[in-house]
mmCIF file with all atom_site columns, C-alpha atoms in Angstrom:
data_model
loop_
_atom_site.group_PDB
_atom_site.id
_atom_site.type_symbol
_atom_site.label_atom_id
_atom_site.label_alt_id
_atom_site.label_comp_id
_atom_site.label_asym_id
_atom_site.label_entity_id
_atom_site.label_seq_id
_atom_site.pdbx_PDB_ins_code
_atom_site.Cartn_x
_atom_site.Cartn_y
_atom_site.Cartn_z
_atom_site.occupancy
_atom_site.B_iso_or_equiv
_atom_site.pdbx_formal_charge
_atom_site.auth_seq_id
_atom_site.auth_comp_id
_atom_site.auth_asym_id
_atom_site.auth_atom_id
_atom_site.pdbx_PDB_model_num
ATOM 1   C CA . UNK A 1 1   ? 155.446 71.741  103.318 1.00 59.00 ? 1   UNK A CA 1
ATOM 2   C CA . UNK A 1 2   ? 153.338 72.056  100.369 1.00 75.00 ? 2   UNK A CA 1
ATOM 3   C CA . UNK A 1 3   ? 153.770 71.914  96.978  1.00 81.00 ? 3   UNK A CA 1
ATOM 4   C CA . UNK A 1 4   ? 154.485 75.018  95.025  1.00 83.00 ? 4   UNK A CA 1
ATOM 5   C CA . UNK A 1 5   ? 151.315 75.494  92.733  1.00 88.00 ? 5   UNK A CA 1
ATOM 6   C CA . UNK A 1 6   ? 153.914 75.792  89.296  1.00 89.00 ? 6   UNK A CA 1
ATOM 7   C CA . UNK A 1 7   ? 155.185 72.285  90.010  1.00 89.00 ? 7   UNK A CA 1
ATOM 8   C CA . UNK A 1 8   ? 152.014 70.903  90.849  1.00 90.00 ? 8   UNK A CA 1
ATOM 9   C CA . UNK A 1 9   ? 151.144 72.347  87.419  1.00 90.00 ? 9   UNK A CA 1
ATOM 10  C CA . UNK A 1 10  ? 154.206 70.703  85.594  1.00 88.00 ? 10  UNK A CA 1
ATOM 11  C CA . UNK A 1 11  ? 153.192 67.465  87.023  1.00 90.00 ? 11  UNK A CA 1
ATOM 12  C CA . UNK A 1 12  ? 149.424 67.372  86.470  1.00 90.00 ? 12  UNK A CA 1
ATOM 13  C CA . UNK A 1 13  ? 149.075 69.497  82.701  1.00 91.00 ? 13  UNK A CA 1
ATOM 14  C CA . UNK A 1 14  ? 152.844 70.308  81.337  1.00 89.00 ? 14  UNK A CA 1
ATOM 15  C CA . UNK A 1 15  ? 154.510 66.406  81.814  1.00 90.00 ? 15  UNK A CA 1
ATOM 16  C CA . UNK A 1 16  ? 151.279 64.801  79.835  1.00 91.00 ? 16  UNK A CA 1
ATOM 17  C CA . UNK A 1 17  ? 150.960 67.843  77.328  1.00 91.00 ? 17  UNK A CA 1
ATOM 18  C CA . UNK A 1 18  ? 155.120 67.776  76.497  1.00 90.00 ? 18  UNK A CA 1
ATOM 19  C CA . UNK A 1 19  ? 154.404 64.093  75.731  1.00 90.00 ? 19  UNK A CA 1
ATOM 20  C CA . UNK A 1 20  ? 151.295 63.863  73.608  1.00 89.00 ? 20  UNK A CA 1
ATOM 21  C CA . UNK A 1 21  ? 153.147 67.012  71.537  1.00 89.00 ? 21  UNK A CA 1
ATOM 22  C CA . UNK A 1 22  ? 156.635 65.339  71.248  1.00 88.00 ? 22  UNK A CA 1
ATOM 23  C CA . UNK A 1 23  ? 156.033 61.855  71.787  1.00 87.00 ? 23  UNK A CA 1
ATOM 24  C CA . UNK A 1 24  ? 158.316 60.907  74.132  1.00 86.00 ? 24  UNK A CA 1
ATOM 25  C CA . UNK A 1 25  ? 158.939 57.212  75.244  1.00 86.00 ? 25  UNK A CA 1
ATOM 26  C CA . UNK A 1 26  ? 160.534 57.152  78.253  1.00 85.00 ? 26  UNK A CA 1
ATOM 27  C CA . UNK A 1 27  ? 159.392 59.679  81.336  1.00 84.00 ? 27  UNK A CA 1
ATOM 28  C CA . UNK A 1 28  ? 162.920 60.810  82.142  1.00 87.00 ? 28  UNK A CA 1
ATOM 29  C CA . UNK A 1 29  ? 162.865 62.848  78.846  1.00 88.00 ? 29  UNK A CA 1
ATOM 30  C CA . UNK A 1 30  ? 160.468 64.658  79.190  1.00 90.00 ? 30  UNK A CA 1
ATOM 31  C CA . UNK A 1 31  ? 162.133 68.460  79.904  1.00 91.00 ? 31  UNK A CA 1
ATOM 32  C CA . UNK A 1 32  ? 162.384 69.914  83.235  1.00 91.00 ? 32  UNK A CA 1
ATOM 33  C CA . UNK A 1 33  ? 163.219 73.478  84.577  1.00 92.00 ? 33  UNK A CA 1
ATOM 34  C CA . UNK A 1 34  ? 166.242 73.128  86.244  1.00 93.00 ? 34  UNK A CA 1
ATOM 35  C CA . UNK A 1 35  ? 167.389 76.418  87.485  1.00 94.00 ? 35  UNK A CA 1
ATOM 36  C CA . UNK A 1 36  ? 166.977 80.188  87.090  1.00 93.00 ? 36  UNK A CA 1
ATOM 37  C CA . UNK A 1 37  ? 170.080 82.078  86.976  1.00 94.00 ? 37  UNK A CA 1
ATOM 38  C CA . UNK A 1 38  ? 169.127 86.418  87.888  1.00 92.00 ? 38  UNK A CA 1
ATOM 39  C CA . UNK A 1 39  ? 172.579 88.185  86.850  1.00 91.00 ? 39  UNK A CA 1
ATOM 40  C CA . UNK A 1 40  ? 173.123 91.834  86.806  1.00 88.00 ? 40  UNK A CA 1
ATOM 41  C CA . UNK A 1 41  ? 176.400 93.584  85.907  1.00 84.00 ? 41  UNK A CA 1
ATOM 42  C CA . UNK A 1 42  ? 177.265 97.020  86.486  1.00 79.00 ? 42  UNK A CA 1
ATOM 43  C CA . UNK A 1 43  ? 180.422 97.282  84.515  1.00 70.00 ? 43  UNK A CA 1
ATOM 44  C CA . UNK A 1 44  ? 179.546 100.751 83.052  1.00 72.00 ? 44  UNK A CA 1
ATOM 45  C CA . UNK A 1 45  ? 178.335 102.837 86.389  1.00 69.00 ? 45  UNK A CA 1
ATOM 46  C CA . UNK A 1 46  ? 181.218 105.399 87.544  1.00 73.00 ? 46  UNK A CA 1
ATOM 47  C CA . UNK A 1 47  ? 180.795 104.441 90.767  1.00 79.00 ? 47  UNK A CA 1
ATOM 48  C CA . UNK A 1 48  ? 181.081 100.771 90.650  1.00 76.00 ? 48  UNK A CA 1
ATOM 49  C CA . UNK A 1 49  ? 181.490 99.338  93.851  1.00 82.00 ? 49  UNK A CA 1
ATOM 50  C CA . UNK A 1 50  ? 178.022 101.059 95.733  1.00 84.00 ? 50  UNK A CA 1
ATOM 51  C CA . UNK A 1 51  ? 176.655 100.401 92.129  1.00 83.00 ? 51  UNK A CA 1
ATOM 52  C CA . UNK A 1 52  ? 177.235 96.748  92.797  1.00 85.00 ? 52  UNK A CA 1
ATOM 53  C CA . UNK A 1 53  ? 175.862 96.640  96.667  1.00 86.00 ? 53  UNK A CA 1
ATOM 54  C CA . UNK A 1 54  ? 172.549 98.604  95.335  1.00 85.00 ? 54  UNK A CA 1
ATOM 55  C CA . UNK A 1 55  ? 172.276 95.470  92.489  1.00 85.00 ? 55  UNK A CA 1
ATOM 56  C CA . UNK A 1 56  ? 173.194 92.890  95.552  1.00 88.00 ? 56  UNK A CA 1
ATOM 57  C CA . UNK A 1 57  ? 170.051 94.625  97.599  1.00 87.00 ? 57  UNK A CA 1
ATOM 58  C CA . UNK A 1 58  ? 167.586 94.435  94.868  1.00 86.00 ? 58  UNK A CA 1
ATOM 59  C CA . UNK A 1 59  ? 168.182 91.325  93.534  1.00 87.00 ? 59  UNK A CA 1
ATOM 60  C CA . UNK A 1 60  ? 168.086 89.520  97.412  1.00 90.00 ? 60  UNK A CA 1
ATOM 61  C CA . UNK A 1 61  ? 164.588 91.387  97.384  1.00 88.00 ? 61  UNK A CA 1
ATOM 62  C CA . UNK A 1 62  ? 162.999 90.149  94.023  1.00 87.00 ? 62  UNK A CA 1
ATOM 63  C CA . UNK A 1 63  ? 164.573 86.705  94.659  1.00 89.00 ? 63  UNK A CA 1
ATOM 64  C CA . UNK A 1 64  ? 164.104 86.018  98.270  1.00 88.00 ? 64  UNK A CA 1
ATOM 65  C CA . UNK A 1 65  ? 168.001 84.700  98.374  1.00 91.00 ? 65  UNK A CA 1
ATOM 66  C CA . UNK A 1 66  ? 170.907 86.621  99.032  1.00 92.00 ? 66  UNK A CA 1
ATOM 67  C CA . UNK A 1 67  ? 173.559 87.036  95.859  1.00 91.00 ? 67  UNK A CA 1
ATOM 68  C CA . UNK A 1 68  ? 176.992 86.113  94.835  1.00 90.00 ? 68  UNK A CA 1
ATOM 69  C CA . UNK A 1 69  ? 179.300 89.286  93.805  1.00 88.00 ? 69  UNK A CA 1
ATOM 70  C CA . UNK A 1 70  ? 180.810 88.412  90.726  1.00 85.00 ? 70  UNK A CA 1
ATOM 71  C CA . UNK A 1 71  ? 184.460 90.069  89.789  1.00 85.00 ? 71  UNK A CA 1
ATOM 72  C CA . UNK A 1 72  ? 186.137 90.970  86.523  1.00 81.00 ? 72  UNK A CA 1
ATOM 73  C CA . UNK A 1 73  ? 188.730 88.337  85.395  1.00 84.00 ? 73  UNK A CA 1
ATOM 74  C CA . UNK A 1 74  ? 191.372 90.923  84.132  1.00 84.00 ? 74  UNK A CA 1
ATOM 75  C CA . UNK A 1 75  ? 192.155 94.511  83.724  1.00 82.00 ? 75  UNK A CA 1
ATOM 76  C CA . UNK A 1 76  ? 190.567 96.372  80.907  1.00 79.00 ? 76  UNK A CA 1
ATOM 77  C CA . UNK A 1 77  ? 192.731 99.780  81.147  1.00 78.00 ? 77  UNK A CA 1
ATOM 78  C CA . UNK A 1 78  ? 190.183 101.883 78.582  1.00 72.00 ? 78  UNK A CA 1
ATOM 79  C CA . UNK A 1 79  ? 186.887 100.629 80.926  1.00 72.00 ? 79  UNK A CA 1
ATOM 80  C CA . UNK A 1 80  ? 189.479 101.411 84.131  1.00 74.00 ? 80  UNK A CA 1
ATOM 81  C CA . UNK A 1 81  ? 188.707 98.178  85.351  1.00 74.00 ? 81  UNK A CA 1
ATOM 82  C CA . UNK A 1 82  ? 191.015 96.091  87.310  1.00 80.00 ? 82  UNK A CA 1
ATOM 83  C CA . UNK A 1 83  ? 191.446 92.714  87.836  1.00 82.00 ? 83  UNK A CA 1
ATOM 84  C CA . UNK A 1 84  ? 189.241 91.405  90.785  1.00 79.00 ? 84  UNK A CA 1
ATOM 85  C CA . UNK A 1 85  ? 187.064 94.247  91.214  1.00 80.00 ? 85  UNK A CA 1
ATOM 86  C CA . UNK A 1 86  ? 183.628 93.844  91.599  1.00 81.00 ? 86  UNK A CA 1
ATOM 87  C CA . UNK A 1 87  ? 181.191 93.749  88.714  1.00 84.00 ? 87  UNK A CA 1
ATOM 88  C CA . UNK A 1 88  ? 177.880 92.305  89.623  1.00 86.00 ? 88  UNK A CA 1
ATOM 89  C CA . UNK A 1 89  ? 176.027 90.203  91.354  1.00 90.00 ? 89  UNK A CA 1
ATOM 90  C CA . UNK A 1 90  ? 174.664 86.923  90.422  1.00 92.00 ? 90  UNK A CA 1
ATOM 91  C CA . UNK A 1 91  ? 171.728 84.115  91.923  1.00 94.00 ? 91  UNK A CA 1
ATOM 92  C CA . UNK A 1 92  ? 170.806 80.804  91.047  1.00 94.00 ? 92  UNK A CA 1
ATOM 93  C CA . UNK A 1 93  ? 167.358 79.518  92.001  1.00 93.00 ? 93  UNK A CA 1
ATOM 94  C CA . UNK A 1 94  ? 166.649 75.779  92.495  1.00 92.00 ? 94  UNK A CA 1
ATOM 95  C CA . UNK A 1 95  ? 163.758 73.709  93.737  1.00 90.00 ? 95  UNK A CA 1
ATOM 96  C CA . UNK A 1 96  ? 160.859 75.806  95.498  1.00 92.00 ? 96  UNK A CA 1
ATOM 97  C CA . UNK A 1 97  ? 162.508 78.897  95.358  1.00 92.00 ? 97  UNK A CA 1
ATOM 98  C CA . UNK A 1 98  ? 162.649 78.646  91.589  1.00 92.00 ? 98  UNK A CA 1
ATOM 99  C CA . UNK A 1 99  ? 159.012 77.424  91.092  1.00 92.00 ? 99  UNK A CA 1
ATOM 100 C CA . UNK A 1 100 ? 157.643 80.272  93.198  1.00 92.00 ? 100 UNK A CA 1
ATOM 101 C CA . UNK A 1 101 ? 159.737 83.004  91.723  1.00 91.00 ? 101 UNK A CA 1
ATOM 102 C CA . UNK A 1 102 ? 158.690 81.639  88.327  1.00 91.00 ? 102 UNK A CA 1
ATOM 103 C CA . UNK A 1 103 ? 155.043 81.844  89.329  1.00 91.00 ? 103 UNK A CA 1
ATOM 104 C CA . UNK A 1 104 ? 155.329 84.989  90.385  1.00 89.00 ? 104 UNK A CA 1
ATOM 105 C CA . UNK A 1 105 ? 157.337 86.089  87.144  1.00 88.00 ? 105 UNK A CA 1
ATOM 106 C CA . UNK A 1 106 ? 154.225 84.974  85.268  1.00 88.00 ? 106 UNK A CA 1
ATOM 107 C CA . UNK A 1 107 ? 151.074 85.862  86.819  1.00 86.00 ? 107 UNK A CA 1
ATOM 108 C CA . UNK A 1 108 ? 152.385 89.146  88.951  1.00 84.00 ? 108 UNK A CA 1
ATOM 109 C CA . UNK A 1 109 ? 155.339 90.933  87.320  1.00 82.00 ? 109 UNK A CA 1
ATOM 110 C CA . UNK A 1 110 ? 154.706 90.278  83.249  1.00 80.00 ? 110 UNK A CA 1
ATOM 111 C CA . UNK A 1 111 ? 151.244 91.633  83.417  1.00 78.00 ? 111 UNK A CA 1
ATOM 112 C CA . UNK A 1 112 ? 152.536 95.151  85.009  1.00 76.00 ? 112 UNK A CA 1
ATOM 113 C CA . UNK A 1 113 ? 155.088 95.967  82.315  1.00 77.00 ? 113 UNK A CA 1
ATOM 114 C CA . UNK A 1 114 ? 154.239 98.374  80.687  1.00 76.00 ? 114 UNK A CA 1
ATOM 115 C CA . UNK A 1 115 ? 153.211 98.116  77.128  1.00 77.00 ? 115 UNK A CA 1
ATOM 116 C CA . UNK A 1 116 ? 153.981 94.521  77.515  1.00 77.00 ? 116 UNK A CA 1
ATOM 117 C CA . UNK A 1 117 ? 153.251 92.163  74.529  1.00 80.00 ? 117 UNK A CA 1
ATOM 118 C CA . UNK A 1 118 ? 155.119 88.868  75.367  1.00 79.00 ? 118 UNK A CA 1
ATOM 119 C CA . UNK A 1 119 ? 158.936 88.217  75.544  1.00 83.00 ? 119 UNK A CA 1
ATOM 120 C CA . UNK A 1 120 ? 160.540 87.646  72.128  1.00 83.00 ? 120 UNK A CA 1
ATOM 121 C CA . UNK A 1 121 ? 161.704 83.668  71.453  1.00 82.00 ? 121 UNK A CA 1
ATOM 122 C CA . UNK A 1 122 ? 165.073 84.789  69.908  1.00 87.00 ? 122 UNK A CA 1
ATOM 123 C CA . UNK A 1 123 ? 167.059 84.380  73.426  1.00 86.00 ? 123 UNK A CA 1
ATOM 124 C CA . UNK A 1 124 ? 167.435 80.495  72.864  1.00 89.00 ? 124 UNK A CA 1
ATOM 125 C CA . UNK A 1 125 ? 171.090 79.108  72.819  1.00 88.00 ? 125 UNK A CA 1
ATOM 126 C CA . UNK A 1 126 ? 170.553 76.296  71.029  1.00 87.00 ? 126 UNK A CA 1
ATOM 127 C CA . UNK A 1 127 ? 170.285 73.942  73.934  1.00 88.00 ? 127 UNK A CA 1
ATOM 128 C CA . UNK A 1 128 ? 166.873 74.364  75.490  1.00 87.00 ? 128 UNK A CA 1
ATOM 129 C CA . UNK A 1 129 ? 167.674 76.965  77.579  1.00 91.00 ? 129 UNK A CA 1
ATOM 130 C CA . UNK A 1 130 ? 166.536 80.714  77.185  1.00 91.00 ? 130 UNK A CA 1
ATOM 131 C CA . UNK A 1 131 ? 167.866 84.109  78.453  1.00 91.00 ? 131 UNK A CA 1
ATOM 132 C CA . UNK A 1 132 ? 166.123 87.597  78.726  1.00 88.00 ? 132 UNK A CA 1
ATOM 133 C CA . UNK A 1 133 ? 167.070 90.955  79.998  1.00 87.00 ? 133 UNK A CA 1
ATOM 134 C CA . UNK A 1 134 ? 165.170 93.558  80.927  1.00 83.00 ? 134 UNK A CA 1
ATOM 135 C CA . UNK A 1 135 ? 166.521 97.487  81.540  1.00 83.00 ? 135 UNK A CA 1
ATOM 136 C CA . UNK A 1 136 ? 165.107 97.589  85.004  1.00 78.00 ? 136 UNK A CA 1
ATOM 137 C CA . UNK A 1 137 ? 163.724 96.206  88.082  1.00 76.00 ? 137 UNK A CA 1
ATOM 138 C CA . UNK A 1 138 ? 161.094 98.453  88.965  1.00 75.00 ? 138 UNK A CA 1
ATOM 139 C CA . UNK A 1 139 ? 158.906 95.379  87.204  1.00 79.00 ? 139 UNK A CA 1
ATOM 140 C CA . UNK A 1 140 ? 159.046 93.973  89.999  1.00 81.00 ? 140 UNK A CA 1
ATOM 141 C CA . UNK A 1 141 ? 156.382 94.228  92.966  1.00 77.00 ? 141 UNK A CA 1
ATOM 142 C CA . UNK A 1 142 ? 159.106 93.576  95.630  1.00 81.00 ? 142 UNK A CA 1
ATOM 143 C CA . UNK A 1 143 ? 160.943 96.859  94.718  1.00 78.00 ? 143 UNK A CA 1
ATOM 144 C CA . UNK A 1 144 ? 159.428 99.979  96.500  1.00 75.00 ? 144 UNK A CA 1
ATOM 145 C CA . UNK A 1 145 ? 159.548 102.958 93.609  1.00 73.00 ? 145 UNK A CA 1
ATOM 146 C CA . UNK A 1 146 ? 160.731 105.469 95.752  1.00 71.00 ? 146 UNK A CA 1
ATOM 147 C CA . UNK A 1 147 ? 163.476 103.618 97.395  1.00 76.00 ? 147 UNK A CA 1
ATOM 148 C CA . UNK A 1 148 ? 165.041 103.010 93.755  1.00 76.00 ? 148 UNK A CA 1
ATOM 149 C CA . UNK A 1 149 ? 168.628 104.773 93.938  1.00 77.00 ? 149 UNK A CA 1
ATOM 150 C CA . UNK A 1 150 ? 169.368 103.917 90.418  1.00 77.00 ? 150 UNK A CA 1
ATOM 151 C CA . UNK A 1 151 ? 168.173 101.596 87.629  1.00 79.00 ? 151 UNK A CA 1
ATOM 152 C CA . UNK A 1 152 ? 169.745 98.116  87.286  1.00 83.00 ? 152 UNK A CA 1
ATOM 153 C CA . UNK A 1 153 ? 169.321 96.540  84.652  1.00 82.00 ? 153 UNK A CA 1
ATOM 154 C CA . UNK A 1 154 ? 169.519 92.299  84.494  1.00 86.00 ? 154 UNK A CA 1
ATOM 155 C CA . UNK A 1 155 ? 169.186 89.117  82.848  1.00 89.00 ? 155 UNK A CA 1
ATOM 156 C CA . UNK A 1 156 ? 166.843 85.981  83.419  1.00 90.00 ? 156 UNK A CA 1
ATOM 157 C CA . UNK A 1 157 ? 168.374 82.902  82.573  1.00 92.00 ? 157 UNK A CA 1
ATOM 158 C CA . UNK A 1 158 ? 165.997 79.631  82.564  1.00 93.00 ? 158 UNK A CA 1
ATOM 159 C CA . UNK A 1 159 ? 168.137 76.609  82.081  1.00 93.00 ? 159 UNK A CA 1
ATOM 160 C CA . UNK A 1 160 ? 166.263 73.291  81.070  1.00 92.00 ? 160 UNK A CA 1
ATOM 161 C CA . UNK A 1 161 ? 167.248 69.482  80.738  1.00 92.00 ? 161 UNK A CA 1
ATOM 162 C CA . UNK A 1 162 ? 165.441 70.054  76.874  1.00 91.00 ? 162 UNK A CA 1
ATOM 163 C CA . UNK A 1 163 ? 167.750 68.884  73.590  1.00 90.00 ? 163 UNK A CA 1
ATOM 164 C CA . UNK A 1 164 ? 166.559 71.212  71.563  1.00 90.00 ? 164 UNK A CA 1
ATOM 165 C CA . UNK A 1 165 ? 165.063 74.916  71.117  1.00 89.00 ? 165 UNK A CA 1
ATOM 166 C CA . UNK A 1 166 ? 161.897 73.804  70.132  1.00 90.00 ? 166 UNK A CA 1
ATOM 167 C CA . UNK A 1 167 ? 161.636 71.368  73.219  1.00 91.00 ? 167 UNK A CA 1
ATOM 168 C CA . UNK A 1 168 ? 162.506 74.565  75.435  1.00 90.00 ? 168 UNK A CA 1
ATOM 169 C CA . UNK A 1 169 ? 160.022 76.858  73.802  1.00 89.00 ? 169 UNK A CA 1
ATOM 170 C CA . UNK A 1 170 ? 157.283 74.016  74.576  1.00 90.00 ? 170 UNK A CA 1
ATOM 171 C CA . UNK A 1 171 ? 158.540 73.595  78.278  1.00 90.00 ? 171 UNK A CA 1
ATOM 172 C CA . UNK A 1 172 ? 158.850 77.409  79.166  1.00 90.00 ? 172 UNK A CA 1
ATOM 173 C CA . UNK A 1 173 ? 155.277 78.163  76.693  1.00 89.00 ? 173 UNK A CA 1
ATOM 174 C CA . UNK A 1 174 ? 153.327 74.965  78.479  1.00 90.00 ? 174 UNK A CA 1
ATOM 175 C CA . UNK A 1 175 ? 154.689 76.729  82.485  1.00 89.00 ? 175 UNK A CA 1
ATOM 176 C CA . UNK A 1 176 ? 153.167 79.963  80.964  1.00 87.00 ? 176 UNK A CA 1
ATOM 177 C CA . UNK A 1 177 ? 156.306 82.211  80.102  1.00 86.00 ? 177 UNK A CA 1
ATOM 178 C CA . UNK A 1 178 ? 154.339 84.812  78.079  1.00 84.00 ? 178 UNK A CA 1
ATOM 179 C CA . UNK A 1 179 ? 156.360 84.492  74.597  1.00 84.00 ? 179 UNK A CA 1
ATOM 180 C CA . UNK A 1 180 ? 155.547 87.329  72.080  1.00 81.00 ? 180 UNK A CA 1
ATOM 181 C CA . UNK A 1 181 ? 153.594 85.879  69.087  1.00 74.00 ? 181 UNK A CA 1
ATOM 182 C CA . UNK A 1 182 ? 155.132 87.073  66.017  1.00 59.00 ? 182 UNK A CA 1
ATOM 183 C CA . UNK A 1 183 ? 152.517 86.020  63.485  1.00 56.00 ? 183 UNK A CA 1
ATOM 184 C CA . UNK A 1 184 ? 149.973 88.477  65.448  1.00 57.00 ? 184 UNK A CA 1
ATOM 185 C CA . UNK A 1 185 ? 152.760 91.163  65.807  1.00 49.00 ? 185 UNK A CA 1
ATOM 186 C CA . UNK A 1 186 ? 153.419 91.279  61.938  1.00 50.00 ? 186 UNK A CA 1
ATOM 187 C CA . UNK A 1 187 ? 149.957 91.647  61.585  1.00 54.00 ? 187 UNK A CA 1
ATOM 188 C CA . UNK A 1 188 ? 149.426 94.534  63.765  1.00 53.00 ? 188 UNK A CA 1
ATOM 189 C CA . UNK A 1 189 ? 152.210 96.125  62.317  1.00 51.00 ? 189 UNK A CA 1
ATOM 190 C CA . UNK A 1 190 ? 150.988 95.837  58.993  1.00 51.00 ? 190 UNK A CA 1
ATOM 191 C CA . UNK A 1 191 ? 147.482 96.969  60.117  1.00 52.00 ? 191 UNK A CA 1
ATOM 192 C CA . UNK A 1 192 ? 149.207 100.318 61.974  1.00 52.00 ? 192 UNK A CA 1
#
């Protein structure tokens, strides 16, 4: 089996890069992408539990893996939600899977959203890792447009091995996760 060309990439450009910038000492500190979680809930649709097998469907087509159902943990009368019904569905993507899902992320599905400027850098938790949602999965090229029964919205969750924010940012900007700039933004806002 070959190498997925994003971890090739790491290797060769993003390991030697992370360490000039940050000056690491030892190799095993330098961060690492360790999984992408792809979560989608569909708490709010009337019809909940076809809401959640039309998430399951599209997210087992933009991943390439079949998803978990996830279920609410109690009853919430005013949402008439019960305890153990289903709520969403929920992936995690390791090894090749997650390299060539990222690479495709980057190079095929960022460039055709629409109006796209980057992603903002505000969904850090503090830890390295970073989290984005986006309102629907037409973005991706997996999902025919005309066999779209409703929008599902979902969140992208990249969890690294970095300390810090700043060592995340680096990781996820050196693999080529399109960040917005917000230097150039402020400027074209004052210019409009």
């Amino acid at each position: 089996m070959s190498t997925p060309v994003l971890l090739q990439h790491y290797k060769d450009k993003v390991v030697p890069a992370l360490n000039e910038k940050h000056g690491y000492t030892n190799p095993h500190q330098v961060p690492q992408l360790e999984k992408i979680v792809v979560t989608s809930c569909m708490g709010k649709a009337p019809d909940r539990k076809v809401a959640v097998d039309d998430a399951v469907s599209e997210i087992a087509k933009i991943t390439g893996q079949k998803p978990s159902i996830t279920f609410s943990k109690k009853a919430v009368a005013n949402f008439k939600l019960r305890a153990g019904e289903p709520l969403g569905a929920r992936v995690t993507l390791r090894g090749e899977r997650m390299w060539e899902f990222l690479y495709r992320f980057i190079n095929i599905t960022s460039p055709n959203i629409r109006d796209f400027r980057g992603i903002g850098s505000k969904g850090f938790d503090g830890r390295g890792n970073y989290a984005v949602g986006f309102a629907d999965q037409s973005i991706f090229p997996e999902i025919e447009l005309d066999q779209i029964k409703r929008q599902i919205g979902f969140d992208l969750i990249f969890v690294t091995t970095a300390k810090t924010d700043a060592e995340g940012k680096s990781l996820l900007s050196e693999l080529g996760l399109p960040f917005r700039d917000t230097a150039k933004a402020a400027e074209e806002g004052a210019a409009a």
